[in-house]
Coordinates of C-alpha atoms in Angstrom, one line a residue:
Chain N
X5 CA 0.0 0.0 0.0
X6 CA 2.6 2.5 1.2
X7 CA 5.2 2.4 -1.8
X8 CA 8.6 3.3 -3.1
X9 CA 6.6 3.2 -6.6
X10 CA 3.2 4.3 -7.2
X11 CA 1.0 3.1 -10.4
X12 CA -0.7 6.2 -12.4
X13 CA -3.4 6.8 -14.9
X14 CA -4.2 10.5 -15.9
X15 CA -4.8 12.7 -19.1
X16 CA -1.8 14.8 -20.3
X17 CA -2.8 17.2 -23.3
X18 CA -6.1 14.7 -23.5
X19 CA -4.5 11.7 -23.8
X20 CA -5.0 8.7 -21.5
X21 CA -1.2 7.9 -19.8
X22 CA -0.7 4.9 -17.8
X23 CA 2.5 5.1 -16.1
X24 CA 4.8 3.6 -12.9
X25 CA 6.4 6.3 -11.3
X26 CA 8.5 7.0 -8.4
X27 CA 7.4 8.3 -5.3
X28 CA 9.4 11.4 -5.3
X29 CA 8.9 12.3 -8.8
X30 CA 7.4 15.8 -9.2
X31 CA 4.8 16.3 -11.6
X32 CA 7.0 18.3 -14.3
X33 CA 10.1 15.9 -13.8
X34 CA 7.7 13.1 -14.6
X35 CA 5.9 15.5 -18.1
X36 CA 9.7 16.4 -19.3
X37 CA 11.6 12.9 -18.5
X38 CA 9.0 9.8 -19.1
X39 CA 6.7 12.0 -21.3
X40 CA 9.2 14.2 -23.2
X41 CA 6.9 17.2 -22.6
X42 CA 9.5 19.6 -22.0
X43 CA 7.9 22.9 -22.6
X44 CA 7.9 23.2 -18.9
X45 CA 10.6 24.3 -17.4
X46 CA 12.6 23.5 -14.2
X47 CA 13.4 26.3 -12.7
X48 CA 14.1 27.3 -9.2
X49 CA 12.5 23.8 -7.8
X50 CA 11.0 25.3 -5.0
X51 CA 8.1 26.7 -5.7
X52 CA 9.2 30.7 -6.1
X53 CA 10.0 31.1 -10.6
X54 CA 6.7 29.8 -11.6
X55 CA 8.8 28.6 -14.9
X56 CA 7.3 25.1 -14.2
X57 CA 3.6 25.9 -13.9
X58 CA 1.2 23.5 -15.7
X59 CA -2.9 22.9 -15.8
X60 CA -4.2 20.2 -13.2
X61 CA -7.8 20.1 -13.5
X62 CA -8.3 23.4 -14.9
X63 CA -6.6 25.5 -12.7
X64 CA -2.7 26.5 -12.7
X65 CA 0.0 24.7 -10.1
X66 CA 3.6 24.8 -9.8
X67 CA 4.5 21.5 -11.1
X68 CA 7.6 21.5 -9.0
X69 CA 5.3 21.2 -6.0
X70 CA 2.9 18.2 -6.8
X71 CA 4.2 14.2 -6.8
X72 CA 3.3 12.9 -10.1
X73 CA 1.5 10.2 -7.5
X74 CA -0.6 13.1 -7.1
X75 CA -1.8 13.2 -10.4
X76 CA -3.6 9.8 -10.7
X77 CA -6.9 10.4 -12.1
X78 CA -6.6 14.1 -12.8
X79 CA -6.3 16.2 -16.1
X80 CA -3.0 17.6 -16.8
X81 CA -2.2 20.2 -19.6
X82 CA 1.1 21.3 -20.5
X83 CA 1.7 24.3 -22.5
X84 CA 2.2 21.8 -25.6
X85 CA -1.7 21.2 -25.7
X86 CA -3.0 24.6 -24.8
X87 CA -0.5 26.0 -27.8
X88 CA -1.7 23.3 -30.2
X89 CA -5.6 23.6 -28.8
X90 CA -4.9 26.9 -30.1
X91 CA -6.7 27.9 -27.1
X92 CA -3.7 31.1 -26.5
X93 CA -2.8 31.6 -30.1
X94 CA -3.8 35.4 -29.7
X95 CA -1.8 35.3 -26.5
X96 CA 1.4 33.5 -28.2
X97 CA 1.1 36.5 -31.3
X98 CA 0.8 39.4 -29.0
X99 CA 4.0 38.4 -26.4
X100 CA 6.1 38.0 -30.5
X101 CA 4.7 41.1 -31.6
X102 CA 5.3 42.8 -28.3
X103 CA 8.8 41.3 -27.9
X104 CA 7.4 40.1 -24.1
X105 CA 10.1 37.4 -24.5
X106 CA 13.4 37.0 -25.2
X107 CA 15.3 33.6 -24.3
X108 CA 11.8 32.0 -23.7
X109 CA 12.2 30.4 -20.7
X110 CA 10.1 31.4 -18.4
X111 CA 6.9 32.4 -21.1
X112 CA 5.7 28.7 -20.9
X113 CA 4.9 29.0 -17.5
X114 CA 3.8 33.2 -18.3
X115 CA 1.3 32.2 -21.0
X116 CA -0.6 30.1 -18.9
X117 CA -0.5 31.8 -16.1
X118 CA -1.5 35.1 -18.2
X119 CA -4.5 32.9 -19.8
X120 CA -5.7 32.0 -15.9
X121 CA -6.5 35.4 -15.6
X122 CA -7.9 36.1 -19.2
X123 CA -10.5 33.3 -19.1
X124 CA -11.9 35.2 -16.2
X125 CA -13.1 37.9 -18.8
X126 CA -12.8 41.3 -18.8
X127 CA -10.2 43.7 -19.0
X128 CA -8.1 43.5 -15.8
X129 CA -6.0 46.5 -14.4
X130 CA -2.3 46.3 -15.1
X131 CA -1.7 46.2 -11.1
X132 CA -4.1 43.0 -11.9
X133 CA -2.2 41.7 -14.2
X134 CA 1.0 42.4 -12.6
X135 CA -0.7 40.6 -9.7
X136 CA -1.2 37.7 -11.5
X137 CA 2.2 37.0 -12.8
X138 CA 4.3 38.1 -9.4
X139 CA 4.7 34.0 -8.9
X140 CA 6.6 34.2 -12.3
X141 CA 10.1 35.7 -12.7
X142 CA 11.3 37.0 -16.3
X143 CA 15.0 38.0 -16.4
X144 CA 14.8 39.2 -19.6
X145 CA 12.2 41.6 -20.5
X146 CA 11.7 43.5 -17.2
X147 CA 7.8 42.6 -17.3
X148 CA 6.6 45.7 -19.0
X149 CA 6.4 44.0 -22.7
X150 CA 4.6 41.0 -20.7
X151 CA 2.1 43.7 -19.5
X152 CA 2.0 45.3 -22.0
X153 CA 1.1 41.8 -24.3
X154 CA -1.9 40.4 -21.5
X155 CA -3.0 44.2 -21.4
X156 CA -3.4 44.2 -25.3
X157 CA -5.1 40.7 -25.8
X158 CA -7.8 41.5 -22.8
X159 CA -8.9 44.3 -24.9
X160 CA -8.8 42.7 -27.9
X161 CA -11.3 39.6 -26.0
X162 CA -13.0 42.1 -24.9
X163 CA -13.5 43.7 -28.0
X164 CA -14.3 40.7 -30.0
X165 CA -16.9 39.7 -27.9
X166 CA -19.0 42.8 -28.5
Chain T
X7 CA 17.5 19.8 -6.3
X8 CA 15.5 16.5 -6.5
X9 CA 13.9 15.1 -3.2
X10 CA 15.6 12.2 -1.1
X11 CA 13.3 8.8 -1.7
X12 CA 10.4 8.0 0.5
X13 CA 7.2 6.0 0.4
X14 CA 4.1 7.3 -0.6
X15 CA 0.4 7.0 0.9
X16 CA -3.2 8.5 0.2
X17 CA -4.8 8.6 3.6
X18 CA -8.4 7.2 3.2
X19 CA -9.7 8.9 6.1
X20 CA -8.9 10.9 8.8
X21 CA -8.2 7.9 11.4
X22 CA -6.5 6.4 8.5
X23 CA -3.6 9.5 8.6
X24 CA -3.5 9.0 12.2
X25 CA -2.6 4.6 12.1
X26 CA 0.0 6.3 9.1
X27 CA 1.6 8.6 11.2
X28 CA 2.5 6.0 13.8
X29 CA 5.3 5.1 11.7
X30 CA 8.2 6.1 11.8
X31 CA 9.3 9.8 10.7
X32 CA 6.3 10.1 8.5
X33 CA 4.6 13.1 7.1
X34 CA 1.5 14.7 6.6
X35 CA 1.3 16.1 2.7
X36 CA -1.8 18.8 2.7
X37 CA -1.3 21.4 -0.4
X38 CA 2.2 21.0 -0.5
X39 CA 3.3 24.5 -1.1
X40 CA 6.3 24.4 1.5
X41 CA 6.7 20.4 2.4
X42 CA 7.4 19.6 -1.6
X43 CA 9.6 22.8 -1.2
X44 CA 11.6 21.6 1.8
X45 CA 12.2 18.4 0.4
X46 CA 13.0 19.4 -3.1
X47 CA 15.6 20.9 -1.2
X48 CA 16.5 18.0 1.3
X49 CA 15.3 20.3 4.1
X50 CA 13.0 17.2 5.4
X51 CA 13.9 13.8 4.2
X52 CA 10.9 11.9 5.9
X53 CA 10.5 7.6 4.9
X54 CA 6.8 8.6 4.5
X55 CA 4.5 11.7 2.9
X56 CA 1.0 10.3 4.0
X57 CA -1.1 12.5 1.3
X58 CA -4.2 14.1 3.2
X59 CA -5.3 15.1 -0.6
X60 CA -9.0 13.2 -0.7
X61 CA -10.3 13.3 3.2
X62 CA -13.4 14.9 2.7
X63 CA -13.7 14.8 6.7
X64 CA -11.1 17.8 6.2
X65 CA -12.9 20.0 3.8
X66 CA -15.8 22.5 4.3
X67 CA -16.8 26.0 5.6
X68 CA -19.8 25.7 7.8
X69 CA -21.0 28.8 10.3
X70 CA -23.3 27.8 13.1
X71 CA -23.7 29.5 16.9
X72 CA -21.8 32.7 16.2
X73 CA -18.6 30.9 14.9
X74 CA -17.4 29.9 11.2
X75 CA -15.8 26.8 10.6
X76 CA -12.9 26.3 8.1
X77 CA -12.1 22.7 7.6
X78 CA -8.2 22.7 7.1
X79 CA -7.8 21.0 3.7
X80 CA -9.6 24.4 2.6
X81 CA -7.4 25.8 0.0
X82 CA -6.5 29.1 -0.5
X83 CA -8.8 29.7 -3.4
X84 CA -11.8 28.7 -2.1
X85 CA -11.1 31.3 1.1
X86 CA -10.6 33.7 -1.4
X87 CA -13.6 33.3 -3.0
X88 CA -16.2 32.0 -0.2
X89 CA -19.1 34.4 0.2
X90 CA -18.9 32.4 3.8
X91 CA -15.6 33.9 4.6
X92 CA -16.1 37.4 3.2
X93 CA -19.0 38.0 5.4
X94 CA -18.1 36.3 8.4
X95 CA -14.3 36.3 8.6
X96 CA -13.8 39.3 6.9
X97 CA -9.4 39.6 8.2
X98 CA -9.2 36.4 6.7
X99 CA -10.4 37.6 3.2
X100 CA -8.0 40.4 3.6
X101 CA -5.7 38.6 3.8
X102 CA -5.9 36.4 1.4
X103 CA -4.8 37.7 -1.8
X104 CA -1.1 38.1 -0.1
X105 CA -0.9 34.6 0.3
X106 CA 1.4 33.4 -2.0
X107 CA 0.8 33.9 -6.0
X108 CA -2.0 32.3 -7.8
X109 CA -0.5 29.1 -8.7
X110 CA 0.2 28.3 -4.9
X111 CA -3.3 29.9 -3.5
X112 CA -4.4 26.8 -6.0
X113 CA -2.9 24.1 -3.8
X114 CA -1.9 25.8 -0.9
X115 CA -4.3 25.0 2.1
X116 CA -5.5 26.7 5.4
X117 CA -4.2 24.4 7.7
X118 CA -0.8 24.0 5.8
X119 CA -0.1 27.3 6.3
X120 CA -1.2 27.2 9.8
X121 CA 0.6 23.3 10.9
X122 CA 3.8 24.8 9.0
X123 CA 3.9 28.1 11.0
X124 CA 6.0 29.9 9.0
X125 CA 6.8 33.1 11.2
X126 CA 6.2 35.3 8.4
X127 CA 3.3 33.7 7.1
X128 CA -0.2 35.7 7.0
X129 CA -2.7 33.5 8.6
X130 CA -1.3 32.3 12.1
X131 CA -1.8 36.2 12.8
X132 CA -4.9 36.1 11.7
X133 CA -5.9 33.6 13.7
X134 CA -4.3 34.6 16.7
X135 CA -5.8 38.6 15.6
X136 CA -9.1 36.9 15.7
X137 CA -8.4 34.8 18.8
X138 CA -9.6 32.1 16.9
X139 CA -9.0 28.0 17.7
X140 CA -7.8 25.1 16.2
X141 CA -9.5 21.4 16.2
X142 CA -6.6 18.8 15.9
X143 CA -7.4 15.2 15.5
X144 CA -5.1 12.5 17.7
X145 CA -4.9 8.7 18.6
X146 CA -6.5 9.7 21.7
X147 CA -9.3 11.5 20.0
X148 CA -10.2 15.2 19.2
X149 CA -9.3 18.1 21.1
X150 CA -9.0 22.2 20.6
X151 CA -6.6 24.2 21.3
X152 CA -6.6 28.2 21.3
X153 CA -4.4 30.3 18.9
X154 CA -2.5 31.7 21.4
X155 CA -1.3 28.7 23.3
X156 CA -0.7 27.3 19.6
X157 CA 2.3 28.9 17.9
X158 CA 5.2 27.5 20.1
X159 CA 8.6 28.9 18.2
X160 CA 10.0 28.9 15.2
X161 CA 7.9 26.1 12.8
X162 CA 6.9 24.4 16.1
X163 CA 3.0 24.2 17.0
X164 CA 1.0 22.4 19.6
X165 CA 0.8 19.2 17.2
X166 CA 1.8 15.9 18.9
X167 CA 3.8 13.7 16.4
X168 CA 1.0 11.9 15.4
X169 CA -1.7 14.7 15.4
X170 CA -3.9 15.9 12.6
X171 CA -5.0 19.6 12.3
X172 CA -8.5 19.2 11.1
X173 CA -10.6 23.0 11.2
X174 CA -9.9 26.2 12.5
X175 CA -12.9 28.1 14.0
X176 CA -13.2 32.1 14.5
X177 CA -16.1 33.8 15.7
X178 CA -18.1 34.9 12.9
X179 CA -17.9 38.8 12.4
X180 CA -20.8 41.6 13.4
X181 CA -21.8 44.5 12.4
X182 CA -19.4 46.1 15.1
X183 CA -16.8 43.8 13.8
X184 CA -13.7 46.0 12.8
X185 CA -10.6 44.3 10.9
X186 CA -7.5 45.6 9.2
X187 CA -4.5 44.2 7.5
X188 CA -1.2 45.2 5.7
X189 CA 2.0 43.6 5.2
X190 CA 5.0 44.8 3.2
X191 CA 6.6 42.2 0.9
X192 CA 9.6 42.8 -1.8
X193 CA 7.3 41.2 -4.4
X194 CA 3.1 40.7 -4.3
X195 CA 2.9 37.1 -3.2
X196 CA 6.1 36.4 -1.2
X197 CA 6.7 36.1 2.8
X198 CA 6.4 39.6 4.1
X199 CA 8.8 41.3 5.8
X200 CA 6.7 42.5 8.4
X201 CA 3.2 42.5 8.5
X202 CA 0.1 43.5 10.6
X203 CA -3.5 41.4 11.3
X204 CA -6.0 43.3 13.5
X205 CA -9.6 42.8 14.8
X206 CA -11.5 44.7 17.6
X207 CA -15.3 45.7 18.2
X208 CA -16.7 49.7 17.3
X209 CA -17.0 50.8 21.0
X210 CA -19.2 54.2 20.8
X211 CA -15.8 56.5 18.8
X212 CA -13.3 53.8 20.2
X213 CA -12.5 49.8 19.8
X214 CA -13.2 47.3 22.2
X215 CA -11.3 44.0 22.5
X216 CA -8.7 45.3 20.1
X217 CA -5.9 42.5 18.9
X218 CA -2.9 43.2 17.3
X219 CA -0.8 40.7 15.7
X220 CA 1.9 41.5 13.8
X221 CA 4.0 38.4 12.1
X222 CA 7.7 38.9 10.5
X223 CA 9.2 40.1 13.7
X224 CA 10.1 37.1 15.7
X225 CA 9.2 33.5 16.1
X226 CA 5.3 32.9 16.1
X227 CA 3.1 35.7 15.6
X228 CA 3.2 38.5 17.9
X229 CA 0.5 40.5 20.1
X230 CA 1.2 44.2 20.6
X231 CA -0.4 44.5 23.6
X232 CA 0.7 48.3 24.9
X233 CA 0.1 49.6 21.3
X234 CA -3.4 47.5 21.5
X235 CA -4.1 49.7 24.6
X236 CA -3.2 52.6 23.5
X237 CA -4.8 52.7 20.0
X238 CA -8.0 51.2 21.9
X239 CA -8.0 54.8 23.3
X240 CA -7.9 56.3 19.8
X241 CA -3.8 57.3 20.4
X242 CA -1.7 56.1 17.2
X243 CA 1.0 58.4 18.0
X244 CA 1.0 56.6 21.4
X245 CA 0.2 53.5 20.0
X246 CA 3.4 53.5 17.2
X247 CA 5.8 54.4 20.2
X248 CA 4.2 51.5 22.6
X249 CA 5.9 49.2 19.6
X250 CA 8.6 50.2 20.9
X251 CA 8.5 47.9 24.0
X252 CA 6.1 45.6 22.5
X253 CA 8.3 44.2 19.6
X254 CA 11.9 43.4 19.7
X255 CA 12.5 42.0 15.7
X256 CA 15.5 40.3 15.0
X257 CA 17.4 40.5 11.9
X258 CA 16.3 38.4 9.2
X259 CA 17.6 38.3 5.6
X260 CA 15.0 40.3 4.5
X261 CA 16.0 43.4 6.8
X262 CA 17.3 44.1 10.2
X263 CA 15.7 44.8 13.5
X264 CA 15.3 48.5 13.3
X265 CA 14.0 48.3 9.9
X266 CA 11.3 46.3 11.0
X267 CA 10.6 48.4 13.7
X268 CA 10.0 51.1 11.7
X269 CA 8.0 49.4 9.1
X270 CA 5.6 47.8 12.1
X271 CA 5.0 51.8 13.1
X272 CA 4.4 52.5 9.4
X273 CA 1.9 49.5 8.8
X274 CA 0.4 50.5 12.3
X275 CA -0.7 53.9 11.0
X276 CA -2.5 52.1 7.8
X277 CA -4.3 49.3 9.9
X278 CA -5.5 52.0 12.2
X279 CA -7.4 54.0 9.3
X280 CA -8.2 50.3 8.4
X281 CA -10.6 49.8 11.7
X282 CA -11.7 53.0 12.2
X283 CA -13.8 52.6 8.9
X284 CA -17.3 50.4 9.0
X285 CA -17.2 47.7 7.3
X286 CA -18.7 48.0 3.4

């Protein structure tokens, strides 16, 4: 019962994974090493860079913080299947156009944490936004472009929607 | 860092975690937020995490009698965005959108935060503000114990080795109810520096049963009793100064003693204007 090595069944990106893992494998060790998802990144490994964050059931973690033993019957989304759902296409365009990235490595984990927020609807204040991404360090852009990018699509939504 | 090996087990009830953490140096896994952290890190190295994740016996926010319940597997979002908490535990909603960043408030749960005890962490003063109480669950049965005879010292609580912190209770607000909160933090989300919970009645122009707990200045949260007194009496000037002999903040990495001090006089002034407004 209490193991070393825990049997796993979940989705990733909508498909049905059945895997043996170890105990101590975190979430994004497990996506990047057995599954080869390695759009998330491993950052700081404690929880503070946010470079690792994935979907589990919907909402944003820190996949540096969950056991892939955690994530037996839930629904895991990497930033490979939101991208390819297309679901943050307009997201992906605006932080190119924008230049809200440069060596990429934390916009992964920016993206989805940005779409959190834009799936709420609305236009959100920039102090909003800039709440919303404080769990995720850039050391390239200095967050403005990043702002600037989540600022534009909002309105954009927004717009669309009318 | 990766973390050192160590068996795994979903707790299928609440007496279930309890037969688990009979075993040797086992430990309770809740959200996650700091454990995973701390052994990521090889802080902890325990031979079992014993996942609470799944007790339903440990979820819920029920207010009956004057008092609001908060199981302890609560997590973060849900506080935030309980109609329950807003209007009966209204410090606690303050507070919680400087609770760690969105990701964590996700996973991160009540009674984490509270069993962890971080000094600088937001809701053991709130608790203590709101002279709440704490339900843990043990081999011998169920017993509570009050905020202020919870916080022992640095990370260290009243929990036995093989206890189980299972709901929090505060008494549900009023209309008299007044509450304030500020913290100062380099960045939106992270520990705070220093930081300031407060709850106390409207008394005709002045606050009864006013608590002050500040948190970031020493080993468990801290009451500021002289500067309760004196703020109780509508002084701030008086009560800033009282700080002076109520708090004696060590030097952290975050900023030294004197800096602290002056920051607790700073957040002091904002709380004040805080609980001098009725609530919305």
């Amino acid at each position: 019962m209490s193991e070393h090595r825990c049997d796993i069944k979940l989705t990733v990106n909508g498909e049905t994974i059945s895997e043996t893992v170890e105990a101590r494998t975190t979430l994004v060790d497990f996506l990047r090493e057995a599954l080869s998802l390695t759009g998330s990144h491993v950052g700081c490994e404690h929880g503070v860079c946010g470079a690792c964050t994935v979907r589990v059931d919907g909402v944003i973690v820190r996949g540096c913080l969950m056991l892939a033993a955690q994530c037996d019957g839930a629904k895991v989304e990497t930033i490979e299947g939101v991208s390819d759902a297309g679901e943050i296409a307009d997201l992906q365009a605006a932080f190119e156009r924008r230049n809200a990235l440069q060596c990429g490595f934390c916009t992964p984990g920016m993206l989805l944490t940005a779409q959190e927020l834009l799936r709420g609807g609305g236009v959100p204040s920039r102090d909003k936004i800039r709440e919303q991404i404080s769990g995720n360090y850039c050391r390239c852009t200095g967050y403005q472009a990043i702002v600037d990018a989540i600022e534009a699509v909002a309105q954009e939504r927004a717009e669309a929607k009318r | 860092m990766k973390p050192a090996p160590f068996a795994y087990a979903k707790a299928r009830s609440l007496d279930h975690a309890i037969e688990l953490l009979g075993r040797d140096e086992a430990r309770l896994l809740a959200g996650g937020q700091s454990l995973m952290a701390t052994l990521n890190m090889r802080l902890s190295a325990p031979k079992l995490l014993i996942d609470l994740n799944g007790v339903a016996a440990l979820g819920g926010i029920a207010v009956k009698d004057g008092t609001i319940e908060i199981g302890a597997l609560t997590r973060h979002i849900e506080a935030e965005r309980s109609a329950d908490i807003a209007k009966h535990a209204p410090l606690i909603a303050l507070a919680m959108p400087h609770i760690g960043h969105p990701a964590i408030r996700n996973r991160g749960t009540l009674g984490g935060s509270l069993a962890f005890a971080d000094p600088a962490a937001e809701l053991p003063a709130c608790l203590l503000a709101l002279n709440g109480e704490l339900e843990i669950a043990g081999p011998k049965g169920k017993r509570t114990v009050k905020a202020e005879d919870f916080f022992k010292g640095l990370f260290e609580t009243a929990l036995g080795p093989q206890d189980v912190l299972t709901a929090i209770r505060v008494p549900a607000a009023t209309k008299d109810t007044r509450v304030g909160f500020a913290e100062f933090a380099r960045r939106h989300g992270d520990y705070a520096m220093v930081g300031l919970a407060a709850a106390a009645r409207a008394d005709g122009k002045g606050l009864a049963g006013l608590r002050l707990a500040y948190f970031g200045v020493g080993a468990t949260p801290v009451r500021a009793k002289k500067a309760e007194a004196a703020l109780a009496n509508g002084h701030v000037d008086d009560a800033v100064t009282a700080l002076a002999s109520d708090l004696d903040p060590s030097a952290d990495v975050q900023a030294d003693g004197a800096t602290k001090r002056h920051l607790a006089g700073v957040l002091l002034r904002r709380v004040a204007k805080q609980l001098m407004e009725p609530r919305a």
